[in-house]
XYZ file of C-alpha atoms in Angstrom:
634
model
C 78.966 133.575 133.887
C 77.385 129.858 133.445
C 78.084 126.936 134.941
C 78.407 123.635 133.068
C 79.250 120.201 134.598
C 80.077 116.600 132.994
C 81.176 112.898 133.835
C 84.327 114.088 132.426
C 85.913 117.216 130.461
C 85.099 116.125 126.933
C 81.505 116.194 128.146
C 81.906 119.340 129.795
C 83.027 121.471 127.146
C 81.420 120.016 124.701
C 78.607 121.721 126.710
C 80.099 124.630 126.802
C 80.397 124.838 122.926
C 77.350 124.321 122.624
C 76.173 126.654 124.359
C 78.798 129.390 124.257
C 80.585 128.370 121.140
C 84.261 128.300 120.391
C 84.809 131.781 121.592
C 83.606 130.912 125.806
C 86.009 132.266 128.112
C 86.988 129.147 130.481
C 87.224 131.093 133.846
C 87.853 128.220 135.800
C 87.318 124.396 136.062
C 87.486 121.385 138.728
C 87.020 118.129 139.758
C 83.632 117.033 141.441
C 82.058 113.590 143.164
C 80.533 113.553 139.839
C 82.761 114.769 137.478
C 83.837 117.903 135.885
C 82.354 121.350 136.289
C 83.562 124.360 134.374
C 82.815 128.171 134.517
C 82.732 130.477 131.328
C 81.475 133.456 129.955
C 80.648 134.330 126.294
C 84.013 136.924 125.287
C 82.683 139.380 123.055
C 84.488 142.144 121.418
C 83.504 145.479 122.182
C 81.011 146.994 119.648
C 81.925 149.678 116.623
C 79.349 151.633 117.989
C 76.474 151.984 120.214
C 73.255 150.512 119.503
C 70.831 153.461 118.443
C 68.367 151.916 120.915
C 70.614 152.300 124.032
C 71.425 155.915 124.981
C 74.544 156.656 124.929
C 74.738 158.245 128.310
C 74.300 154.613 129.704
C 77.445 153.336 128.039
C 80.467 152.815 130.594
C 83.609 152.353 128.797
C 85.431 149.427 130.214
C 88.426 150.595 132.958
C 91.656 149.647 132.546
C 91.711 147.014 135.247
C 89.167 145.182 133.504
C 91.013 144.824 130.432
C 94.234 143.946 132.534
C 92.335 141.227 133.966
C 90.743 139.840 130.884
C 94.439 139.999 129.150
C 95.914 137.865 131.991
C 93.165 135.638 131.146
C 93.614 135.368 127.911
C 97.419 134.602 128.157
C 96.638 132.218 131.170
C 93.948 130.136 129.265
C 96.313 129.957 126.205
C 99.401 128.766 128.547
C 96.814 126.247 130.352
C 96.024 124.989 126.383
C 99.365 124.861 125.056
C 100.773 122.517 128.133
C 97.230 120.419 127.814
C 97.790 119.732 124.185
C 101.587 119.971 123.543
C 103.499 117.132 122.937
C 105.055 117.399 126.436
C 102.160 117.450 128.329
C 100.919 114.291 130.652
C 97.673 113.272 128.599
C 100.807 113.011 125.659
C 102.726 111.270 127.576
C 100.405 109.057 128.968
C 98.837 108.478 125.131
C 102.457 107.381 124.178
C 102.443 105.102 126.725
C 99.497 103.342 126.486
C 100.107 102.889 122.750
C 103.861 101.696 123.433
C 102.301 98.740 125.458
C 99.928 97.426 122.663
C 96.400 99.242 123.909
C 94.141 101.027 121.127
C 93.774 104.244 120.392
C 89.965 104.200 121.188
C 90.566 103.077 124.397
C 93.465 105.780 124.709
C 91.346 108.277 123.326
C 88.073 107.116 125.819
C 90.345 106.601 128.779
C 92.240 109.871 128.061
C 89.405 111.965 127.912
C 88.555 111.778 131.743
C 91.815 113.261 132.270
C 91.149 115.491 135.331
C 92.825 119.115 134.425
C 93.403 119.933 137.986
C 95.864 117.130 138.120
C 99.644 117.363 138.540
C 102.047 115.735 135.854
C 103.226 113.581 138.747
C 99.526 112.005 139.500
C 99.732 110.969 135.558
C 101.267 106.796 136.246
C 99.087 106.581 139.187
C 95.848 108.410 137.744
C 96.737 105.811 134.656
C 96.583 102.153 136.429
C 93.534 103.165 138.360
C 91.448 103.920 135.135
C 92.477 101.011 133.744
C 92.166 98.582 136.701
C 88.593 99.596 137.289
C 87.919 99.151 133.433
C 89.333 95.913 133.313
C 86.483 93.160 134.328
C 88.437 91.211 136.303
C 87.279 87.925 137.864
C 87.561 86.040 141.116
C 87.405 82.466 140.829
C 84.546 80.575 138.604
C 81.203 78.934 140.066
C 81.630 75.424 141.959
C 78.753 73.921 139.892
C 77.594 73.306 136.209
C 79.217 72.884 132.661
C 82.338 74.916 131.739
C 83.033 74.442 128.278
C 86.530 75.308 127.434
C 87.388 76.989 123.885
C 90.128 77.801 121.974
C 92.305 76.570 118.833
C 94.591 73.926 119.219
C 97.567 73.844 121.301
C 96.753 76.573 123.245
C 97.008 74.741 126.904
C 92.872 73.466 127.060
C 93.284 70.184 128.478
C 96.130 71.865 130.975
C 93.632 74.223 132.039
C 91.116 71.297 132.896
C 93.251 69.299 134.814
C 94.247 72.629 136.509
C 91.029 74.022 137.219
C 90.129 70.031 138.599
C 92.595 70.552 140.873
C 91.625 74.069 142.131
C 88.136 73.153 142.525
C 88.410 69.653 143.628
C 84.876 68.213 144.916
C 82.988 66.504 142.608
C 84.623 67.992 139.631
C 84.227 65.570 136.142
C 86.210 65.943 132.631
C 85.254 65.022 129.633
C 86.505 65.637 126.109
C 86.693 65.081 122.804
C 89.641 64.517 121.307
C 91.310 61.630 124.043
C 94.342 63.435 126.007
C 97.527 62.074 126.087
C 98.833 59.325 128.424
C 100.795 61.716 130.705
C 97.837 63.776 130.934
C 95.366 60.955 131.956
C 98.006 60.013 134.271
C 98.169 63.377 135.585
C 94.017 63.256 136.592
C 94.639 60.083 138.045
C 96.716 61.516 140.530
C 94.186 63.872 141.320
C 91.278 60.919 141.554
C 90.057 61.676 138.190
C 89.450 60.081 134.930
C 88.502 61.775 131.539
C 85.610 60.665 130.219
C 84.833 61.082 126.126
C 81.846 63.341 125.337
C 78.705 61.542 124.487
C 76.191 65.031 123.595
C 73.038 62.779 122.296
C 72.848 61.147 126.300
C 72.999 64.372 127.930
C 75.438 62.270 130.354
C 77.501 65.451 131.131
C 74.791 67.446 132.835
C 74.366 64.048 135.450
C 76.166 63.820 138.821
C 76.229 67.466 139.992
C 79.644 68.982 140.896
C 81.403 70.870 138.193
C 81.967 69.083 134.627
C 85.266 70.789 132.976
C 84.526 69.698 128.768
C 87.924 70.053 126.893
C 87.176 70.694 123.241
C 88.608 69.920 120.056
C 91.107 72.868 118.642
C 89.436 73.714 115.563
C 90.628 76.668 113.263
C 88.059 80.362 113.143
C 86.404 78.693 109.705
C 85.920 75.527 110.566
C 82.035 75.007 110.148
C 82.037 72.800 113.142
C 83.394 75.190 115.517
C 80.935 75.988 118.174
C 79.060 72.522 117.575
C 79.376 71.581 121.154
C 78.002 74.887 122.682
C 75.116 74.690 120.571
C 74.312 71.187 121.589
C 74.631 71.857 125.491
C 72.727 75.490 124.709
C 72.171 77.862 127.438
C 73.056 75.269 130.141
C 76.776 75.455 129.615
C 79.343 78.186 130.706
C 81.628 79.335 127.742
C 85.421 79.856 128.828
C 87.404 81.143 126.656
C 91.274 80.587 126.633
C 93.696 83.802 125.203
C 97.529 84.083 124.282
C 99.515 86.237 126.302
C 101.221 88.035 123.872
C 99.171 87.337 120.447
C 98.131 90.602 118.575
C 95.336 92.757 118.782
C 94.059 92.018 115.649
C 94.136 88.083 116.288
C 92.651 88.495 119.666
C 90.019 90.633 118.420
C 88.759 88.485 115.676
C 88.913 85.126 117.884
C 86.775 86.893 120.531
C 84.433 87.736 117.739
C 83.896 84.594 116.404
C 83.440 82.546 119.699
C 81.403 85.397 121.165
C 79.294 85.095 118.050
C 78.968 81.411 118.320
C 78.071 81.825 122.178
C 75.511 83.966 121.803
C 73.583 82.564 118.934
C 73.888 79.393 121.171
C 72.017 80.893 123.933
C 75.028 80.841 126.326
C 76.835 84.345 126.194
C 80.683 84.219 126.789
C 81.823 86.806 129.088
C 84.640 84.668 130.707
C 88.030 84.137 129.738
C 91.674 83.250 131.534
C 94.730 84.240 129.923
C 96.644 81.147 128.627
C 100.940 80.701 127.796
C 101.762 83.402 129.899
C 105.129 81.954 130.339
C 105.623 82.698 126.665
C 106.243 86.344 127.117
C 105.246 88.890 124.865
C 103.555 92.114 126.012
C 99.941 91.817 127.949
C 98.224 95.401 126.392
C 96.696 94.130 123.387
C 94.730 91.152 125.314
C 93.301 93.964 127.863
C 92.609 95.818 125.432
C 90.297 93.737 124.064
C 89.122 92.541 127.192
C 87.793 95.567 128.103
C 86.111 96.518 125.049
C 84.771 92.848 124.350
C 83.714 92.832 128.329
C 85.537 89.878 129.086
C 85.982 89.188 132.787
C 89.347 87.752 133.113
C 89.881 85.001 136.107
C 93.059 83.120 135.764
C 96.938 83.495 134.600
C 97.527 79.923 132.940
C 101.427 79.164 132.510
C 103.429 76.072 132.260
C 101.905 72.476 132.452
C 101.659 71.182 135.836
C 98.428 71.631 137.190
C 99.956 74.523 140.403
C 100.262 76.314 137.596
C 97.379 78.253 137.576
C 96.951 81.905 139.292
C 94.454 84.342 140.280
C 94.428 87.398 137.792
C 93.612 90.555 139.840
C 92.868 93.782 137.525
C 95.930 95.886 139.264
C 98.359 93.164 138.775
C 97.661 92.877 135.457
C 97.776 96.058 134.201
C 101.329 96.876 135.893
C 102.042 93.786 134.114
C 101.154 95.258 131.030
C 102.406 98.503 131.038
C 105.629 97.543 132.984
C 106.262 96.338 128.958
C 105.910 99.593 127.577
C 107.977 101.179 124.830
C 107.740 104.791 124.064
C 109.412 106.038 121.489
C 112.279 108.205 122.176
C 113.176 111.683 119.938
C 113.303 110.954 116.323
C 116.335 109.576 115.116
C 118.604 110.953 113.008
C 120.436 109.709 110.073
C 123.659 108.848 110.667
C 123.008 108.480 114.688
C 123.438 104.318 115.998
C 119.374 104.390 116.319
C 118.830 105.639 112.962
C 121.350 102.482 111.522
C 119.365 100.107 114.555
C 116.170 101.225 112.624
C 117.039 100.491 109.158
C 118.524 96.864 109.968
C 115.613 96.251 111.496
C 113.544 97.494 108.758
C 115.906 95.245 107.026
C 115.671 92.459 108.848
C 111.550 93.002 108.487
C 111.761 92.664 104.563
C 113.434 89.481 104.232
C 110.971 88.181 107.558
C 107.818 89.067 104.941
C 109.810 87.864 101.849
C 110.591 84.717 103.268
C 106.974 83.825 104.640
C 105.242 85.274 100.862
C 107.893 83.169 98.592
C 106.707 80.013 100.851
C 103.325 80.623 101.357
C 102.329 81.670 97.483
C 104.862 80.381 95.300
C 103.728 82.754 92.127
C 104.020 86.239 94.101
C 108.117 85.177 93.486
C 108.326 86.621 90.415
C 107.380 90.094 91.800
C 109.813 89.569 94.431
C 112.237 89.162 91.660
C 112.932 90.126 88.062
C 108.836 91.556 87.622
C 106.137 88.745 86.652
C 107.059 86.284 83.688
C 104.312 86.430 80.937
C 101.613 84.581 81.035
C 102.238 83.111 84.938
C 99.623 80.937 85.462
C 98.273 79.050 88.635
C 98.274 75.408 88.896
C 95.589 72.381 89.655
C 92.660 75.964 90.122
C 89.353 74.384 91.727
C 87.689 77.350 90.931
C 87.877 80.147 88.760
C 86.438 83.643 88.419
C 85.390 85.124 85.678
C 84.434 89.107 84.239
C 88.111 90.434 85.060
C 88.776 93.499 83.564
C 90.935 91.594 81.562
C 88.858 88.869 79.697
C 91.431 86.773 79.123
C 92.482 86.244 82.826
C 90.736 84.619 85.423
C 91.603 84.653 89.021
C 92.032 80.525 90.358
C 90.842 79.580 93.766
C 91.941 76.747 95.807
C 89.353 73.881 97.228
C 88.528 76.236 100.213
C 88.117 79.186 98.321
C 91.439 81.089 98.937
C 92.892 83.160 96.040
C 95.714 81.336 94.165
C 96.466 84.028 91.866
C 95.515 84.783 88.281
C 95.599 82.083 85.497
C 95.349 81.933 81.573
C 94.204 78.399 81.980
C 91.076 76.732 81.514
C 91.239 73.949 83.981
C 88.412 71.209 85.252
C 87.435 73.480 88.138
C 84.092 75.239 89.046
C 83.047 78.819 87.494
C 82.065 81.987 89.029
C 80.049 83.901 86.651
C 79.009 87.349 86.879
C 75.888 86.573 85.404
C 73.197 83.634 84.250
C 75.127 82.059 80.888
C 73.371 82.137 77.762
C 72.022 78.294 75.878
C 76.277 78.502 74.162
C 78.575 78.846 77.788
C 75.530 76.723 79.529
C 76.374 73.927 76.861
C 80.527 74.767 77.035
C 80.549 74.303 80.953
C 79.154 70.395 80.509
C 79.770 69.142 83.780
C 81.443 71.602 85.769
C 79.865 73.015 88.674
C 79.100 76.532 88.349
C 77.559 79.481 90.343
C 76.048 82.727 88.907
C 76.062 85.799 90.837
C 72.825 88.220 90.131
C 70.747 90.873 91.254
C 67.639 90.901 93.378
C 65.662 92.663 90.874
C 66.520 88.635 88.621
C 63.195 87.287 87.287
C 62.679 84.051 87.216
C 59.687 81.242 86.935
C 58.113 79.779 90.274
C 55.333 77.806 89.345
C 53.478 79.613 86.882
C 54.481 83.069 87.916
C 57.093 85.423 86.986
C 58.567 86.548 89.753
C 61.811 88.685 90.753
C 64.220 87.383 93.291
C 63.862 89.471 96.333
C 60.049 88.637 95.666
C 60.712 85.139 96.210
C 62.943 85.150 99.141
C 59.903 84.151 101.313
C 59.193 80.888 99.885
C 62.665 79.674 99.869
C 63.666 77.410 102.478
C 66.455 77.695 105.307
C 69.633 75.421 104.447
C 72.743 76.310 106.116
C 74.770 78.716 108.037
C 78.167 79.805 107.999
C 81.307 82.143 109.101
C 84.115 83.776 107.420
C 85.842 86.818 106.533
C 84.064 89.250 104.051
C 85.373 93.055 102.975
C 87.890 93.035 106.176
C 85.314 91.587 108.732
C 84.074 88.729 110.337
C 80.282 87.760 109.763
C 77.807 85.235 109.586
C 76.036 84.208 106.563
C 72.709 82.617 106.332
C 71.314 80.793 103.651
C 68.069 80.103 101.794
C 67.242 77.867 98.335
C 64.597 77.680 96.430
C 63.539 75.514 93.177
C 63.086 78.426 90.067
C 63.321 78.122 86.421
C 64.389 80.810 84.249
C 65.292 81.233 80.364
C 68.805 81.514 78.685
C 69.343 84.017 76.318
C 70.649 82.801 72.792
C 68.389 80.182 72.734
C 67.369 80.293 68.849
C 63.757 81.115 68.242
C 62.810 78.319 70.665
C 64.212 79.811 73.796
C 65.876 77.165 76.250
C 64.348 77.406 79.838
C 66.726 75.655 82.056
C 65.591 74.728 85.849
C 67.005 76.251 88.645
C 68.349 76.257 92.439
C 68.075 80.135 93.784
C 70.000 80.987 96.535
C 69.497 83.671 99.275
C 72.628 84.620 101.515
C 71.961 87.430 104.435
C 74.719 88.220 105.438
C 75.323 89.245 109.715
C 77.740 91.224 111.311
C 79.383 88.585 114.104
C 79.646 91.411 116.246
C 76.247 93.022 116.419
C 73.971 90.640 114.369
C 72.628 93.385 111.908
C 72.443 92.444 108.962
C 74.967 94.201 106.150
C 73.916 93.005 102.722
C 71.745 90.631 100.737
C 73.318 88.329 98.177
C 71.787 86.267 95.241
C 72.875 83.617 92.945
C 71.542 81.089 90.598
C 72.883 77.360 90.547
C 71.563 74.255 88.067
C 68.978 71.987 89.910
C 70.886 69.158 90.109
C 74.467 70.322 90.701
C 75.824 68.831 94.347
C 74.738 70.833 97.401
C 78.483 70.580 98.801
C 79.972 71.989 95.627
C 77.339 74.930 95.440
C 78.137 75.791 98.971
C 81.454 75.996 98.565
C 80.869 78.125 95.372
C 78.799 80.162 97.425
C 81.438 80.867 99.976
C 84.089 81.433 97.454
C 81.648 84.253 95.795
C 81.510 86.184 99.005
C 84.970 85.940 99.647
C 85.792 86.961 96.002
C 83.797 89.913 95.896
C 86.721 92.438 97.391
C 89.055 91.166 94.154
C 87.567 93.844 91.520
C 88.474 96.729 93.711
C 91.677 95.688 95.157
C 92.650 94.750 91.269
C 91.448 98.352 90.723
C 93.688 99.455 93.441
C 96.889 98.031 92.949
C 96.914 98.573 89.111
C 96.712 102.456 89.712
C 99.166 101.804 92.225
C 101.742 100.365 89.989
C 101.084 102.764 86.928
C 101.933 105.430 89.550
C 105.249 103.409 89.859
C 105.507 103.058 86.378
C 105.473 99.407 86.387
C 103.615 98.022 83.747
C 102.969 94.135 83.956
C 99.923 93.022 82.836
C 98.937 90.289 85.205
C 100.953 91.782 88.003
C 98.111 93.911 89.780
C 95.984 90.434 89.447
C 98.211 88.800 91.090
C 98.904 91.508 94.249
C 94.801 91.486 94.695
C 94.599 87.621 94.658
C 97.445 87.797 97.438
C 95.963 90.607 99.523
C 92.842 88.581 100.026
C 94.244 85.186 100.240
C 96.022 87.045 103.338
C 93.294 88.568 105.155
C 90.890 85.110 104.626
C 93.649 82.514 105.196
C 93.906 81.271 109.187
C 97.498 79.405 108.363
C 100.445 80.158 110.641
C 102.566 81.569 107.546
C 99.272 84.118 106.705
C 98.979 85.194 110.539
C 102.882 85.589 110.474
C 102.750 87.235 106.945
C 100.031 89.891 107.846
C 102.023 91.048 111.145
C 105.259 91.685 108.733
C 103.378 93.744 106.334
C 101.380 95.627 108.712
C 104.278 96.333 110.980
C 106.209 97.628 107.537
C 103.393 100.263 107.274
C 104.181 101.911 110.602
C 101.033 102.457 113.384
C 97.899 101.030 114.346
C 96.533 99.412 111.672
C 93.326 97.138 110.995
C 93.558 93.926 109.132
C 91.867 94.279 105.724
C 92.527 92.905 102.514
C 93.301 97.115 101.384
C 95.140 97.697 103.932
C 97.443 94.657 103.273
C 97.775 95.144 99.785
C 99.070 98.659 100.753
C 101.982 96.662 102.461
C 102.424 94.295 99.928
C 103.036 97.587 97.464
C 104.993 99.171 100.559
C 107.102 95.676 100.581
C 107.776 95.858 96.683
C 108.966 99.818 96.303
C 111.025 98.754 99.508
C 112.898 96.122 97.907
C 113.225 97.664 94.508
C 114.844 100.841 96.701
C 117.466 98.770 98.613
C 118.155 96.963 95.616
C 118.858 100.211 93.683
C 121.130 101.432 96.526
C 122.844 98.406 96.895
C 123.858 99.079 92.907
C 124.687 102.911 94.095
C 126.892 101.994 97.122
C 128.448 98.567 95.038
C 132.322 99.805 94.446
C 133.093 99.956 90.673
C 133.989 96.981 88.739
């Protein structure tokens, strides 16, 4: 017999595995100061025969109250595992619940997995709200002194939260902003004794006069590539507090903590504080905890209403009965023909025309799909950009001035060009003035100075230029970029070959989360094309690069379905990625409708929304066709 011990009873027998292996007898197992500790034996079936080396005479056959009592073991460790893992017992249960109240299933799974085995099903609510309370990094109050800097996208409640947290602090407290508040609210700090003051970051005035200085910041949207401008100004010196929705999604919480976290820490101020904002909104409270816990965010106040009382300590118990007092866990399966089964498919219903509604607004060619099937030949009006090496060569997908899919076009247009590769001395001559950007690989040689060099080679020389954020394969990172003067020749040049000169770019592109860095990136731009216009092309490259896939995708998808339209599966790629990059309300509104039609937990990426897009299309076409079965007879 061996003992094994562990923080908790995944750890425990994973110990035991490894040392035993699946067949360890579990004799016994309990809760300690420090964790779990389990006994066990190896179970090993008698031999066939004795081993030659062992006489025989020294063989005791096992009696039968032995085997009675390793029977009763056996039948009570397979009882113990069939209530621990069936889907009545309290770790089920428990899963359900935290899942019905918007929490993830890694923290379900983490939090779950220190479930103590001892423990009655009736400790299971009580064993629940402690885990999570003394998870959840709570806060009590903020420092008296220093620079808060207050974050968030517009209309979230930012200057409320000032003139609040003025008011709870009193003292010497100062605000300043950026964008001027409204009368009623600079009437409101008067009453307090207060007056907002605009932000002036080249005087360094809001680090004079002591006290605490509240700065209420402009809303800007995730992309905007002055978001975060005034924490890096202020730098380490200033305390990032971050302002969350009660009730927004996981999904959208996750990726605004992200960004600003991102944006915090490459500023040399780390944001680990947040309050939760519109809590008079309703809506349930898991998802922001959720993140809160695994982004470490120590939460201090409840924000709700507009009057500056309205601001409340947020203690971790509180909040998490508040959270799971919301839960919804699903009953027994309904059945068809039972009042939940018809509740289920209206609001399935009800679900399809939400998503239909918001796609027919928001992109204006997906209609056809939604209709009759694609017309031939849709095309895409007023494209800024195009992309080209589609596996069709005729169509090329058009992208709007900020880079967002519009769909696929026939058209030529006055826009810029994505190429897949440098153009020969003909297309260089075709494209006139259009801006242009070619993508190509490291292993690219081109002229610097009077050597022939590859890219990558080069990448030293070239000098820093910008940096930016977006969304790229289903994640948020940061890329960084380099340039550098080349030359290089076309091909098709005539026996004279044409050397044209150069801008190389160098992109690195960072995870926001972790700062590793997740790919290298290369392109090729002429020397004297507009810097703006090449960034933008740059941007619009990375954020294209999903579309050959997805097209890939959603083609085999449709042959599957027997639908053959040729610009159709374009057209469902452009849309997918248009919906994971775009930050519009109709997108964010969009994305919840599709996801929610796929059933479960699922991440935003631009595959896993074109699966709902397809999931939205075979819907439609099936209510359609039984709307035509169950239509009474003309």
């Amino acid at each position: 017999m061996q003992r094994f011990t562990g923080s908790n009873q995944r750890e425990a027998m994973g110990r035991v595995r490894a040392a035993l292996g699946d067949d360890a007898l579990i004799l016994a197992n309990r809760r300690t100061a420090d964790g779990v500790e389990i006994l066990a034996v190896l179970e090993e079936a008698p031999a066939a025969e004795p081993a030659p080396s062992r006489p025989a005479a020294r063989l005791q056959p096992p009696t039968d109250a032995t085997e009675q009592l390793l029977r009763e073991v056996r039948d009570l460790r397979a009882r113990l595992e069939r209530a621990e893992t069936g889907p009545d017992s309290t770790p089920a249960r428990l899963a359900r619940r935290l899942a019905g109240a918007g929490f993830s299933n890694a923290l379900c799974d983490d939090l779950l997995a220190g479930w103590p085995g001892d423990a009655g099903a009736a400790d299971g609510d009580a064993w629940l709200h402690r885990q999570l309370a003394r998870r959840l990094p709570a806060g009590d109050g903020l420092e008296r002194g220093g620079v808060l800097v207050l974050l968030g996208p517009a209309g979230i409640g930012k200057t409320s939260l000032a003139l609040k947290l003025a008011r709870h602090y009193g003292g010497r407290t100062r605000l300043w902003y950026e964008d001027e508040p409204a009368p009623a609210r600079q009437r409101a700090a008067e009453a307090l004794g207060l007056s907002w003051q605009p932000l002036d970051l080249d005087r360094g005035s809001v680090f004079a006069g002591g006290g605490l200085a509240i700065v209420d910041t402009r809303g800007r949207g995730l992309r905007d590539p002055d978001l975060g401008t005034v924490l890096r100004r202020l730098g380490g010196n200033a305390r990032p507090l971050l302002l969350l929705p009660a009730g927004a999604g996981r999904d959208a919480l996750e990726e605004t903590v992200a960004v600003y976290q991102g944006l915090a820490r490459a500023a040399g101020a780390p944001l680990r504080d947040a309050v939760i904002a519109r809590r008079d909104d309703g809506g349930p409270l898991g998802p922001l905890l959720d993140v809160a816990v695994r982004r470490d965010l120590c939460l201090h106040y409840l924000s709700s209403g507009q009057n500056p009382e309205d601001l409340h300590p947020a203690p971790a118990r509180a909040l998490v009965e508040d959270a799971l007092a919301s839960t919804a866990v699903a009953g027994a399966p309904a059945r068809v023909g039972d009042r939940r089964w018809a509740d289920r498919l209206l609001d399935q219903s009800r679900a399809l025309d939400a998503a239909t509604r918001l796609l027919r607004e928001g992109v204006p060619a997906f209609r056809g799909l939604l209709d009759d099937g694609a017309a031939d030949g849709l095309t895409t009006l007023a494209p800024e950009v195009m992309v080209h090496g589609a596996a069709d060569a005729g169509l090329r997908l058009a992208l709007d001035a900020a880079g967002l899919p519009l769909g696929p076009t026939r058209a030529e247009g006055d826009g810029g060009r994505l190429l897949p590769a440098l153009p020969d001395a003909a297309l260089w001559h075709r494209l006139g003035e259009r801006h242009w950007l070619a993508a190509v690989r490291g292993s690219a040689r081109v002229w610097r100075r009077s050597d022939r060099l590859t890219l990558a080679d080069c990448q030293a020389e070239a000098r820093p230029w910008d940096s930016r954020l977006l969304r790229h394969r289903g994640r948020a990172v940061q890329v960084r970029l380099r340039r550098l003067d080349v030359a290089a020749p076309l091909a098709g040049g005539g026996e004279a070959p044409l050397s044209a000169r150069l801008c190389a770019w160098f992109g690195t592109v960072h995870d926001l989360d972790s700062g590793a860095v997740i790919g290298r990136r290369y392109w090729l731009a002429p020397d004297d094309q507009d810097r703006e216009r090449t960034l933008a092309l740059l941007l619009a490259s990375l954020s294209a690069e999903a579309l050959p896939a997805l097209e890939r995708r959603a083609r085999q998808a449709l042959e599957e379905e027997g639908v053959a339209l040729p610009e159709a599966a374009g057209l469902l790629a452009a849309l997918a990625l248009r919906l994971d990059l775009d930050d519009g309300d109709w997108a964010l509104d969009a994305r919840g409708q599709l996801l929610a039609l796929l059933g479960g937990r699922r991440r935003r990426k631009p595959e896993t929304l074109l699966d709902g897009l397809l999931a939205l299309l075979r819907a439609r076409h099936s209510l359609r066709a039984l709307g035509r079965d169950l239509a009474p007879a003309p």
